[in-house]
XYZ file of C-alpha atoms in Angstrom:
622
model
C 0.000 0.000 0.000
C 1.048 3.506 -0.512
C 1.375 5.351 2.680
C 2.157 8.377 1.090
C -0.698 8.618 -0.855
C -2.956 7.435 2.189
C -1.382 10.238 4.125
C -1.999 12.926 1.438
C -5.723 11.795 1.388
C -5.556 12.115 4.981
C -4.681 15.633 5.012
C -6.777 16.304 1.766
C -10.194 15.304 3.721
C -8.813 16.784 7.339
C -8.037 20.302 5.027
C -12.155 20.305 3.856
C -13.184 19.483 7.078
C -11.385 22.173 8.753
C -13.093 24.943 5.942
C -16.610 23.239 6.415
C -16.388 23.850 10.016
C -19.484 26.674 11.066
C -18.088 29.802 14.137
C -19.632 27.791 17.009
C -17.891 24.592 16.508
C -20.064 22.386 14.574
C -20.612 21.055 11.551
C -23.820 21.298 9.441
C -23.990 19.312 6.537
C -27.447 18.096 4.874
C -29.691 15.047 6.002
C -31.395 14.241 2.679
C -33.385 11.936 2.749
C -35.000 12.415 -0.959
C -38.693 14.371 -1.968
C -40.672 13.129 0.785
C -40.468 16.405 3.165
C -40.143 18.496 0.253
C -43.401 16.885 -1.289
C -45.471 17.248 2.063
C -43.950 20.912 2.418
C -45.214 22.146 -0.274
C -48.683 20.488 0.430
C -48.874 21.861 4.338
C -47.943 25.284 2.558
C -51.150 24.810 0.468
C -53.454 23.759 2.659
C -52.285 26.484 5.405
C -52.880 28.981 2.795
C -49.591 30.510 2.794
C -48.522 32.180 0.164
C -44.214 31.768 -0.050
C -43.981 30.990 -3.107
C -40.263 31.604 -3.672
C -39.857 28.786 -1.913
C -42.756 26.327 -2.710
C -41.203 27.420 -6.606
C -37.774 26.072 -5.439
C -39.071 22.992 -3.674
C -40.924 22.155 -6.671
C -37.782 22.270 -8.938
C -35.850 19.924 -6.646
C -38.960 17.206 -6.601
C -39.170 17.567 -10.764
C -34.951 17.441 -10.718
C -35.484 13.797 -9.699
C -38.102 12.044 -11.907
C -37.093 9.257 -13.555
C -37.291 8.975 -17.396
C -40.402 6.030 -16.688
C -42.174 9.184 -14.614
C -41.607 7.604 -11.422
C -39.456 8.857 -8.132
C -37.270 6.777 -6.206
C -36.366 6.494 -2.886
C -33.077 4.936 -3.657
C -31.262 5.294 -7.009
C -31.158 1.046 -7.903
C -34.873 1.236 -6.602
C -36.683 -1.550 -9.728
C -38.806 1.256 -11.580
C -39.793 3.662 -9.235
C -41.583 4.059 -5.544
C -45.512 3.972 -5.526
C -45.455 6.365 -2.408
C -42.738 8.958 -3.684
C -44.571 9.128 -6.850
C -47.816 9.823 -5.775
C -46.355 12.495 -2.933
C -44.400 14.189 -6.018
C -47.435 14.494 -7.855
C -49.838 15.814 -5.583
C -47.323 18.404 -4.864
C -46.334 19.925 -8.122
C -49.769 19.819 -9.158
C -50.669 21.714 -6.018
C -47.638 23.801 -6.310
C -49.163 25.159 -9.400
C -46.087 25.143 -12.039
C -47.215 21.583 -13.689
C -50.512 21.065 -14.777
C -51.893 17.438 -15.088
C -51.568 18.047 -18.582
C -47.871 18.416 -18.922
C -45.597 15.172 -19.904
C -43.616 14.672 -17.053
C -47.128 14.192 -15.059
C -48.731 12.336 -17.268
C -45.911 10.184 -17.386
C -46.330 9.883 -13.701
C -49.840 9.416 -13.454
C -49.327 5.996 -15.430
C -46.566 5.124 -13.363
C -49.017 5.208 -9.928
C -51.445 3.440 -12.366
C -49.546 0.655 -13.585
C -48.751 0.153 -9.885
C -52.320 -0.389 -8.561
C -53.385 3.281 -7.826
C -52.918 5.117 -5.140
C -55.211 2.600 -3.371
C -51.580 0.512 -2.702
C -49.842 3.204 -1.359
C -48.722 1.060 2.360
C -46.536 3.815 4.149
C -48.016 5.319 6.923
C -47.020 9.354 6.190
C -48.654 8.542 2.603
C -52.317 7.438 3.430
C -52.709 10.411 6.353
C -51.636 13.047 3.667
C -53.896 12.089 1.327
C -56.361 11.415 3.902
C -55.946 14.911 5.438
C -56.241 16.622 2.163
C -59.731 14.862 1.390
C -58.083 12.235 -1.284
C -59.098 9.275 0.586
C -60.554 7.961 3.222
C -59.083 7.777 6.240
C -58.075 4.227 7.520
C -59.995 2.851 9.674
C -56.335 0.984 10.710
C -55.738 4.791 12.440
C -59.010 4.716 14.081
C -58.078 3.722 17.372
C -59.553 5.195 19.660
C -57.725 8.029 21.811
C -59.189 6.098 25.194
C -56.849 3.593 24.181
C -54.198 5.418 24.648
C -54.838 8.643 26.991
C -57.803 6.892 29.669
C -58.770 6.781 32.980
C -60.434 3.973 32.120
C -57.910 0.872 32.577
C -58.543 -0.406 29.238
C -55.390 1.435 27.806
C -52.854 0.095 25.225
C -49.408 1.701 27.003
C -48.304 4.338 24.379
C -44.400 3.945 26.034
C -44.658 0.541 24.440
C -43.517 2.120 21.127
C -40.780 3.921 20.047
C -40.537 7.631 20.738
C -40.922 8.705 17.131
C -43.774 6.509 16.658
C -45.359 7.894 19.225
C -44.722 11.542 18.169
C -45.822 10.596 14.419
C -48.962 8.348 15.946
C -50.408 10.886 18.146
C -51.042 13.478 16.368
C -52.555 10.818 13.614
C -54.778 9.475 16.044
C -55.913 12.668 16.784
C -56.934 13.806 12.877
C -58.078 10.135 12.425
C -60.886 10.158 15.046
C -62.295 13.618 13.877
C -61.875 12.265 10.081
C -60.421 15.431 9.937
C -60.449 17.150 6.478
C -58.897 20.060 4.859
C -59.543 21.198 0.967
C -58.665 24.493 -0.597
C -59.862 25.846 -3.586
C -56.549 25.032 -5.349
C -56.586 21.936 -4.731
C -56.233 19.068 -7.652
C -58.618 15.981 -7.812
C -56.790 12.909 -7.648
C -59.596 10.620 -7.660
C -58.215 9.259 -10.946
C -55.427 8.061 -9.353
C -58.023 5.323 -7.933
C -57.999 2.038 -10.347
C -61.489 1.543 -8.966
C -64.553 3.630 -7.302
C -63.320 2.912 -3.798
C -61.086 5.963 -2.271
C -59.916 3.254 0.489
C -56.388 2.153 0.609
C -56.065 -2.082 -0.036
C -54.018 -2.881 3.588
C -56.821 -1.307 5.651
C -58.544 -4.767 5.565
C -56.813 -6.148 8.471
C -58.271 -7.576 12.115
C -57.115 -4.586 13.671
C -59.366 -2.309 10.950
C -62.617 -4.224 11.695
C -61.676 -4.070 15.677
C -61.210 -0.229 15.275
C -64.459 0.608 13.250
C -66.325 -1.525 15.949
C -65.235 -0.007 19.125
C -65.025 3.623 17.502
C -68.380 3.314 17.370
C -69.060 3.628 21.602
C -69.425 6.629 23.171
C -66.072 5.473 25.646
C -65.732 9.455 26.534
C -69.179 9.391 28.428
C -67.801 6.663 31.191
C -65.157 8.765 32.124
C -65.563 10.381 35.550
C -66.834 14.487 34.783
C -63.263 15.634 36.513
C -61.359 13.403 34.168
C -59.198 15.476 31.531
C -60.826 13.441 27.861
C -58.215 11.410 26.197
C -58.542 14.708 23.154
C -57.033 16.755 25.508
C -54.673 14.346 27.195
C -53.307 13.767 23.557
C -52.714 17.753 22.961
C -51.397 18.097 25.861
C -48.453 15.108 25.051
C -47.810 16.709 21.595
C -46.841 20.477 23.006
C -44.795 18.550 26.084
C -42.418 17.398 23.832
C -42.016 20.242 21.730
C -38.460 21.613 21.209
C -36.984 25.140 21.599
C -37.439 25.666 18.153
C -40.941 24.752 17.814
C -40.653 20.816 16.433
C -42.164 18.313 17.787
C -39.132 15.909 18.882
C -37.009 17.760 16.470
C -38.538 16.045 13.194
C -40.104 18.194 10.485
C -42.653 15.225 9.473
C -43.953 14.756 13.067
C -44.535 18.258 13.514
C -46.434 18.926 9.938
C -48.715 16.328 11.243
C -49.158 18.042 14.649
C -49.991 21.410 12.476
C -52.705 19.079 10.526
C -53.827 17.527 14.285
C -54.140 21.079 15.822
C -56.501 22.187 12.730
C -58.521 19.367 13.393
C -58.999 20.798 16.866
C -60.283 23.886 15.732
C -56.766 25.862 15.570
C -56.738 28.624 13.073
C -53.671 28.310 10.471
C -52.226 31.769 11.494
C -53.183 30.838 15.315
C -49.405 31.250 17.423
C -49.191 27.645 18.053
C -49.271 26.844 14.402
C -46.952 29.880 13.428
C -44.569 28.204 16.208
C -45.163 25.111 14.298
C -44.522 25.966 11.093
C -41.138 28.218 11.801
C -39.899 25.437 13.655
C -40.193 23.128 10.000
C -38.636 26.207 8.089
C -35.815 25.705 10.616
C -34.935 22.889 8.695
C -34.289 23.528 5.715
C -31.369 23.439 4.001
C -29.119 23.803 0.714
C -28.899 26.025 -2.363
C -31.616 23.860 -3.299
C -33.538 23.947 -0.803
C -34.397 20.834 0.797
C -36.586 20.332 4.774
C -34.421 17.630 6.597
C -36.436 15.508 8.801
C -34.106 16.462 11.435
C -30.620 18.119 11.174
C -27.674 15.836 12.128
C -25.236 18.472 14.013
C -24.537 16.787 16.891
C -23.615 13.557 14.991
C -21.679 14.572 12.363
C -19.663 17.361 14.757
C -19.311 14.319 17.622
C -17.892 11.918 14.930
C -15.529 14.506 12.493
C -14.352 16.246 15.808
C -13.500 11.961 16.709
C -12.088 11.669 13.323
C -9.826 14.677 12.700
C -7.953 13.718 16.206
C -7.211 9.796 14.910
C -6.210 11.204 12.197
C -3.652 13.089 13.977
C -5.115 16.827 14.113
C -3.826 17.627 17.936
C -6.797 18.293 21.127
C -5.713 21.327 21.905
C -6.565 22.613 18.004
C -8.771 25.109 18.149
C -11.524 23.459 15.584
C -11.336 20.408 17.396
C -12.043 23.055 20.835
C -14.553 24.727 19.425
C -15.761 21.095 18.871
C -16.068 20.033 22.281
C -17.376 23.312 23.564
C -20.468 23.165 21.184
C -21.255 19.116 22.212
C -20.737 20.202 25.636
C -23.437 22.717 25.740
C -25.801 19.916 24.070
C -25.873 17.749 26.616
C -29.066 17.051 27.980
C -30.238 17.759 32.004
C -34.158 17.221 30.940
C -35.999 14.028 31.889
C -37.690 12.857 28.633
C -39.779 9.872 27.945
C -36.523 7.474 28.392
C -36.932 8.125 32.257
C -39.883 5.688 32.001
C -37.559 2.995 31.642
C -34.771 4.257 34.068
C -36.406 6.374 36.463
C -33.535 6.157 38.535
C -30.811 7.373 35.742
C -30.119 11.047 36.024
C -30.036 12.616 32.189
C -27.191 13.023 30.551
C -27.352 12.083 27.104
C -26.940 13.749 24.080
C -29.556 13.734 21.049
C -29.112 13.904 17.061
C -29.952 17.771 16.506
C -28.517 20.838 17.543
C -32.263 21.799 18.987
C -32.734 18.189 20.511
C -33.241 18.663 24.468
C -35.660 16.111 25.235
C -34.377 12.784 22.792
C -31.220 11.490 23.331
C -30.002 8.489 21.919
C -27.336 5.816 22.432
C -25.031 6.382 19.292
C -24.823 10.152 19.383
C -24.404 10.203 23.539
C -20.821 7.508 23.048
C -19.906 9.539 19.722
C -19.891 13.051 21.983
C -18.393 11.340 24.661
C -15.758 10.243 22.659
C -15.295 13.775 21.197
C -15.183 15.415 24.409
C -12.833 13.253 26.452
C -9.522 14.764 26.108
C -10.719 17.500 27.715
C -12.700 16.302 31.067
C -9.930 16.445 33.023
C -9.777 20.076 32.869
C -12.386 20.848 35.801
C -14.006 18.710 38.038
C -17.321 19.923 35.942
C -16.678 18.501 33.013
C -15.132 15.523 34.580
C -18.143 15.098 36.398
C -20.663 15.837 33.039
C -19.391 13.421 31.384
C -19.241 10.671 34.156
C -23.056 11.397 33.758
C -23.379 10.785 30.358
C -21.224 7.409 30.493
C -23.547 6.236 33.314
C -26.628 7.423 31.228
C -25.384 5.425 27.972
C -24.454 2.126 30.786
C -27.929 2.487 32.370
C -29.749 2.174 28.860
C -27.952 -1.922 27.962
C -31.120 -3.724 27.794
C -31.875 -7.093 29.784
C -30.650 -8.821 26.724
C -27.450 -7.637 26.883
C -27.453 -4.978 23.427
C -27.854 -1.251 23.445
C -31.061 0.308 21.709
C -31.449 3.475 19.997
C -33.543 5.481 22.066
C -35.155 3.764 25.145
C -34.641 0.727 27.237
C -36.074 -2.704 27.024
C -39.168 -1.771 24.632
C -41.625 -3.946 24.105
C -42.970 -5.028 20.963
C -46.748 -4.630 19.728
C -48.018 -7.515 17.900
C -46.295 -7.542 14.264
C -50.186 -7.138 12.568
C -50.757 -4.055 14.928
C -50.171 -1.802 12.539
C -49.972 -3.076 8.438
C -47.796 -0.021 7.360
C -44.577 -0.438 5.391
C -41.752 -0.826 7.629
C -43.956 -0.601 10.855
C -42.365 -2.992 12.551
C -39.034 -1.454 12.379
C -39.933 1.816 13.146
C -42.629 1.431 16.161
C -40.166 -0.409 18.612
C -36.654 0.408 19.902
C -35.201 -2.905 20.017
C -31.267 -3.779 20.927
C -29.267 -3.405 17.524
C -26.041 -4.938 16.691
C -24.296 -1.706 14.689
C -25.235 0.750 18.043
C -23.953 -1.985 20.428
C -20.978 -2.903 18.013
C -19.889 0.854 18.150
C -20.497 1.031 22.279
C -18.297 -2.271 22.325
C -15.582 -0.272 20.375
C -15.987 2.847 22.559
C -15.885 0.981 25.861
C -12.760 -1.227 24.554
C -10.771 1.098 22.997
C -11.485 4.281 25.237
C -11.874 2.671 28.726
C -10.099 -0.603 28.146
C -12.874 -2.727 29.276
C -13.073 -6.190 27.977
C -15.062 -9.519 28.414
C -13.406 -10.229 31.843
C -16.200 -8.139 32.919
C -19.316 -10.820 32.727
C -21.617 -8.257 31.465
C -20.211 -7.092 29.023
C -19.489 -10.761 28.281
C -23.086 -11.277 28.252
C -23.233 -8.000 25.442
C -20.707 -10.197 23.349
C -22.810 -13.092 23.762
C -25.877 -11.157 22.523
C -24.064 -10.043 19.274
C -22.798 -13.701 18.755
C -26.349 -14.525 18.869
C -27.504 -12.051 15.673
C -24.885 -13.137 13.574
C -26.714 -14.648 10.196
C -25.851 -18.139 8.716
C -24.030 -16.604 5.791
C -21.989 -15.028 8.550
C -23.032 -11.621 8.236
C -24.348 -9.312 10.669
C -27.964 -6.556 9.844
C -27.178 -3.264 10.872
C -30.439 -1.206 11.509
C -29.421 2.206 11.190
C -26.958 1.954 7.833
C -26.839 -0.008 5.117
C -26.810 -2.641 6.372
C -25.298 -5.903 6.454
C -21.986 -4.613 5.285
C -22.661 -1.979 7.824
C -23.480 -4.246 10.812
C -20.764 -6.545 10.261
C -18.286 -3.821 10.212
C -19.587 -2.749 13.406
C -20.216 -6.315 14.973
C -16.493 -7.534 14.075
C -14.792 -4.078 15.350
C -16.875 -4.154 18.630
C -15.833 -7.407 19.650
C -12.401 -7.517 19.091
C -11.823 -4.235 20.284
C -13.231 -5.961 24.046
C -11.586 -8.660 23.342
C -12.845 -11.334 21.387
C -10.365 -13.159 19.975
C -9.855 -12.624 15.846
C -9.634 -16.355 15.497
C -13.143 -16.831 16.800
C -15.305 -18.664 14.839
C -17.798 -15.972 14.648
C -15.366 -13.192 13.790
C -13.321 -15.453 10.924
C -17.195 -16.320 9.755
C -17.786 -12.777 9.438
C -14.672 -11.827 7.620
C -14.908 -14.734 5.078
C -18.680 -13.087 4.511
C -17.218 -9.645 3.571
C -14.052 -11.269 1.263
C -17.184 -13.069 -0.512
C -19.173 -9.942 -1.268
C -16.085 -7.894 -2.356
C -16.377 -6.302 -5.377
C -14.050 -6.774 -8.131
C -13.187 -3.225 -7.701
C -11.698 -4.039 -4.517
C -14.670 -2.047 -2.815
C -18.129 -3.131 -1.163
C -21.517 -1.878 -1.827
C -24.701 -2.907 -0.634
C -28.429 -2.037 -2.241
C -31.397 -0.390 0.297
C -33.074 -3.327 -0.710
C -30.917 -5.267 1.783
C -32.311 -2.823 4.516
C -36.485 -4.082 2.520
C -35.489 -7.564 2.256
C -33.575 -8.062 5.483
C -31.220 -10.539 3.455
C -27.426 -9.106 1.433
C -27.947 -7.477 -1.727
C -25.381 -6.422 -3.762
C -25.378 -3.132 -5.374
C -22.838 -4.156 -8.440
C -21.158 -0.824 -7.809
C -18.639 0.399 -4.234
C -19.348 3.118 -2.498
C -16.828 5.076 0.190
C -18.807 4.461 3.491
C -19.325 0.888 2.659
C -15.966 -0.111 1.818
C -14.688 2.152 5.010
C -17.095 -0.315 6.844
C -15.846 -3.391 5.740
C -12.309 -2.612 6.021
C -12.647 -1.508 9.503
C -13.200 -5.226 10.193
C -10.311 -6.234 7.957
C -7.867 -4.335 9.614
C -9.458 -4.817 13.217
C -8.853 -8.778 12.136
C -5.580 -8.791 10.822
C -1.870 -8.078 11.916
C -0.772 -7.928 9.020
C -2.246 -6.420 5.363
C -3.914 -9.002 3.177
C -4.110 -8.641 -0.854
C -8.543 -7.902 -0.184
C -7.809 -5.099 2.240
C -4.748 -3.869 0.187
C -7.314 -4.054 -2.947
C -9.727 -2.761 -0.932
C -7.561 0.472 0.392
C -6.894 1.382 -2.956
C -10.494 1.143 -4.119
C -11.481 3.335 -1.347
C -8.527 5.965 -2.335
C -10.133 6.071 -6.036
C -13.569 6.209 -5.076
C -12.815 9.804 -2.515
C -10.681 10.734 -5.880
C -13.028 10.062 -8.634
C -16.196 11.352 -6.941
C -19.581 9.580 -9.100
C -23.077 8.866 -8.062
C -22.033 6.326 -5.439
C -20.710 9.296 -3.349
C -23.870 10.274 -2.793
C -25.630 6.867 -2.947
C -27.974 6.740 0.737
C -26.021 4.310 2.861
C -28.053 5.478 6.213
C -31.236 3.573 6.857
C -34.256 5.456 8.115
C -37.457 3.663 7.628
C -36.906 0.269 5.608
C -38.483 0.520 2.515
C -39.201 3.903 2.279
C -36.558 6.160 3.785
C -32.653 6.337 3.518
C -30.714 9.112 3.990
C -27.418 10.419 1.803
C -25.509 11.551 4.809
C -22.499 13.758 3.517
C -20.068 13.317 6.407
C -20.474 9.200 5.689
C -18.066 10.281 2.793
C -15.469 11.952 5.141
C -16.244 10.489 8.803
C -15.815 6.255 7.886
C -12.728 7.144 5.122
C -11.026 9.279 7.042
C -10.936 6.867 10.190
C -9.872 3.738 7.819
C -7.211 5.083 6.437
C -5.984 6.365 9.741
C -6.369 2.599 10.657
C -4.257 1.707 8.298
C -1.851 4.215 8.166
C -1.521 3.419 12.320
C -1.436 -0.479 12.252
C 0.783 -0.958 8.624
C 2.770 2.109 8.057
C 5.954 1.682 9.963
């Protein structure tokens, strides 16, 4: 391998970093994660009756920027033909945006996409249907018609919200809440899409389930009237969750979709659309935005990508005391979090200390972002007994949330799962629990072996090992939940393991590393299709891509003493790929909602490369 040429790209990536870097010390690059937000933007704006068109005109020329010749929009570029949902979002947008008429090629082009896929009647996601619902294109679900009592009661006949995931809940609630008043909202603008229907029937084809029928039938009694007369009504007990957890800059948990659909909810209850709550609302949403194009995140990724380029630049040699990497550390410092959020429920004991995904996020913290920032911060603790002591706090917050099973979880401890036909949305089941995931607990193995020196002598952290061991497929691979994603768990799994110890002759660890020589790419690099993340089996994506190879070499090199010809092949594949720039630099490799949202993050490119090739550089260049 040539160091010297590792070493230039080194510096090369270190030098952009620095320049990116924003006054207060972190780093703000784009979460785009496709037309979805865009496409509901420009609807909200519509049926709000607000009149910015400047930049409903420039939302609309990023959604038309990425149709596909067939008409169709995808939600990953390898997507076969097109996504039903991203279509039919696109097209009720421009069409409402008002600079494409139904008329025009691209949307007729469109229209027989949706068409040839069923109708609009097949759309499955959840965000889909309630749009379209909410705008008077079809009938609500009777799926969503659950009634509030079950939920927010007195009664003892409750289903425990908490058993969900927190941004379920904050994207259920306020659904509930527009589904029970089949809450409706038309303007005069507004375009018909009943053609979009193959049949007479505005209903959508999943909402035929067990759960539907049980819904319509107990929707139907008055449960309200046996609530004692002092008893706040489950209406107003559901309100009064959605503003709790409202952020300092007016989004609900920090995500732009959960808060348009609180906007929606709150018109349902009678709010005007200039009323101050929905003003709050709204300019919490516009906070979001971002790009030349302009784009609305569904939350902005500060503290990650600061907590993990601040971790990067000093492996790859940039010294603590440099003032970016300073400025760094001061900004994660004054993010984390003293407020009790919903976590508490499962650690009521556990002071907070954790530190969320956003800049704004005060109330969410998470797992992977809380070890990431305490990583990034701990040169300096030792400075005062304050910081020493802050970040004691947020170690024992990101200890506290292990589950019983012996993995970490995203956002809340030992959640419990609803049964799998609960709800029949696309992806439901990976996005309405918070279970233990093998890439978060691979990464807090790493961080606990390699920044604490903690290892398996410890039995519980044994018993974490054990738990990964456990998740490891027959091909040998490992699924990663929150990238893509078996290249991206097994990275993780492999690096966590050794790094406490496991030997790198284990059975499980030489398994995992024949698995990732297999799927090498005659490149030299690794990529993996979002259909992996659908399918929940390997994919290949017949094309590399930086992040993934990064991934897969971190296990090489965590594995081996000494270079082998597939990571030397695989170093210089990675080298060409941050050289030669093409559309697998932007290619989504972070998973949102499995079949329906992935995310291009923009540090993946610099973050994952630039700690590789430090690897390298560290364990083969002398």
């Amino acid at each position: 391998m040539d160091m010297n040429r590792i070493r230039a790209r080194i510096d090369g990536l270190t030098a952009e970093l620095l320049r990116q870097q924003s006054r207060d010390g972190a780093w703000r690059m784009c979460f785009d994660t496709g037309t979805m937000t865009d496409s509901h933007l420009i609807i909200l704006l519509r049926l709000l009756g607000r009149t910015d068109e400047h930049l409903i005109r420039l939302l609309a020329a990023r959604i038309a920027s990425k149709q596909e010749a067939n008409g169709a929009w995808k939600v990953y570029p390898d997507e076969l033909e097109g996504n039903l949902e991203a279509t039919a979002e696109a097209y009720f947008a421009l069409l409402y945006a008002e600079y494409y008429s139904e008329f025009d090629p691209r949307m007729v082009r469109a229209k027989q996409f949706i068409l040839r896929r069923g109708g609009l009647s097949e759309a499955r996601t959840l965000l889909t249907q309630v749009i379209f619902a909410a705008a008077g294109q079809a009938e609500w679900p009777r799926l969503l018609r659950i009634p509030l009592e079950a939920f927010f009661s007195d009664l003892g006949i409750g289903i425990d919200i908490f058993s969900l995931s927190g941004h379920a809940r904050a994207h259920l609630v306020p659904t509930l809440i527009m589904a029970n008043n089949q809450f409706v909202r038309k303007t005069f603008n507004m375009p018909d899409l009943s053609s979009l229907f193959t049949g007479s029937s505005r209903a959508f084809s999943n909402d035929s389930t067990w759960i539907s029928a049980l819904n319509a039938f107990i929707s139907s009694f008055p449960l309200a009237s046996l609530l004692p007369a002092s008893s706040k009504t489950a209406l107003e007990q559901a309100e009064r969750f959605m503003f709790e957890r409202l952020e300092p800059n007016g989004t609900l948990l920090t995500y732009s979709t959960a808060t348009m659909l609180m906007i929606l909810a709150l018109l349902s209850l009678g709010y005007s659309p200039v009323s101050p709550p929905v003003n709050r609302l709204l300019a919490g949403i516009l906070t979001l935005i971002c790009g030349d194009r302009p784009h609305l995140q569904v939350a902005s990724s500060e503290v990650w990508d600061t907590a993990m380029i601040a971790y990067a630049l000093r492996e790859a040699g940039l010294p603590s005391q440099h003032a970016a990497l300073e400025r760094a550390a001061a900004y994660l410092l004054e993010r984390q979090q003293d407020r009790v959020g919903d976590w508490a429920k499962g650690l009521p004991n556990t002071p907070p200390g954790g530190w969320g995904f956003s800049h704004v996020n005060t109330l969410y913290p998470d797992v992977d972002d809380s070890a990431a920032a305490l990583r990034a911060i701990r040169p300096y603790v030792s400075e005062t007994k304050e910081l020493k002591t802050n970040w004691q706090r947020g170690l024992n917050w990101v200890l506290a949330m292990r589950n019983d099973d012996g993995g970490w979880p995203a956002f809340e401890r030992n959640g419990q799962q609803l049964p799998t036909s609960f709800f029949a949305f696309e992806g439901s089941e990976d996005i309405s629990t918070d279970p233990s995931t093998v890439d978060i607990t691979g990464r807090i193995l790493s961080f606990l072996g390699k920044e604490l020196d903690m290892t398996i002598s410890q039995q519980w952290l044994g018993d974490s090992v054990r738990w990964v061991l456990s998740q490891q497929t027959r091909e040998g691979s490992w699924y990663g939940r929150w990238g893509i994603a078996y290249i991206h768990g097994t990275g993780a799994a492999v690096q966590g393991m050794i790094a406490v110890g496991v030997s790198t002759d284990h059975p499980a660890i030489k398994k995992g590393i024949k698995w990732l020589h297999e799927i090498q790419n005659e490149d030299g690099g690794w990529g993996e299709s979002c259909l992996s993340d659908k399918e929940k089996r390997y994919i290949p994506l017949h094309a590399s891509t930086p992040s993934q190879t990064a991934w897969a070499l971190d296990a090489l090199i965590a594995a081996h003493e000494k270079p082998t010809p597939a990571l030397q092949k695989g170093v210089d594949a990675l080298l060409l790929l941050l050289e030669r720039p093409d559309w697998t630099y932007s290619y989504p490799t972070g998973a949102g909602l499995p079949g329906s949202v992935y995310i291009n993050y923009p540090s993946n490119n610099y973050i994952w490369p630039l700690l590789t090739l430090t690897s390298v550089l560290k364990k083969y260049g002398s």
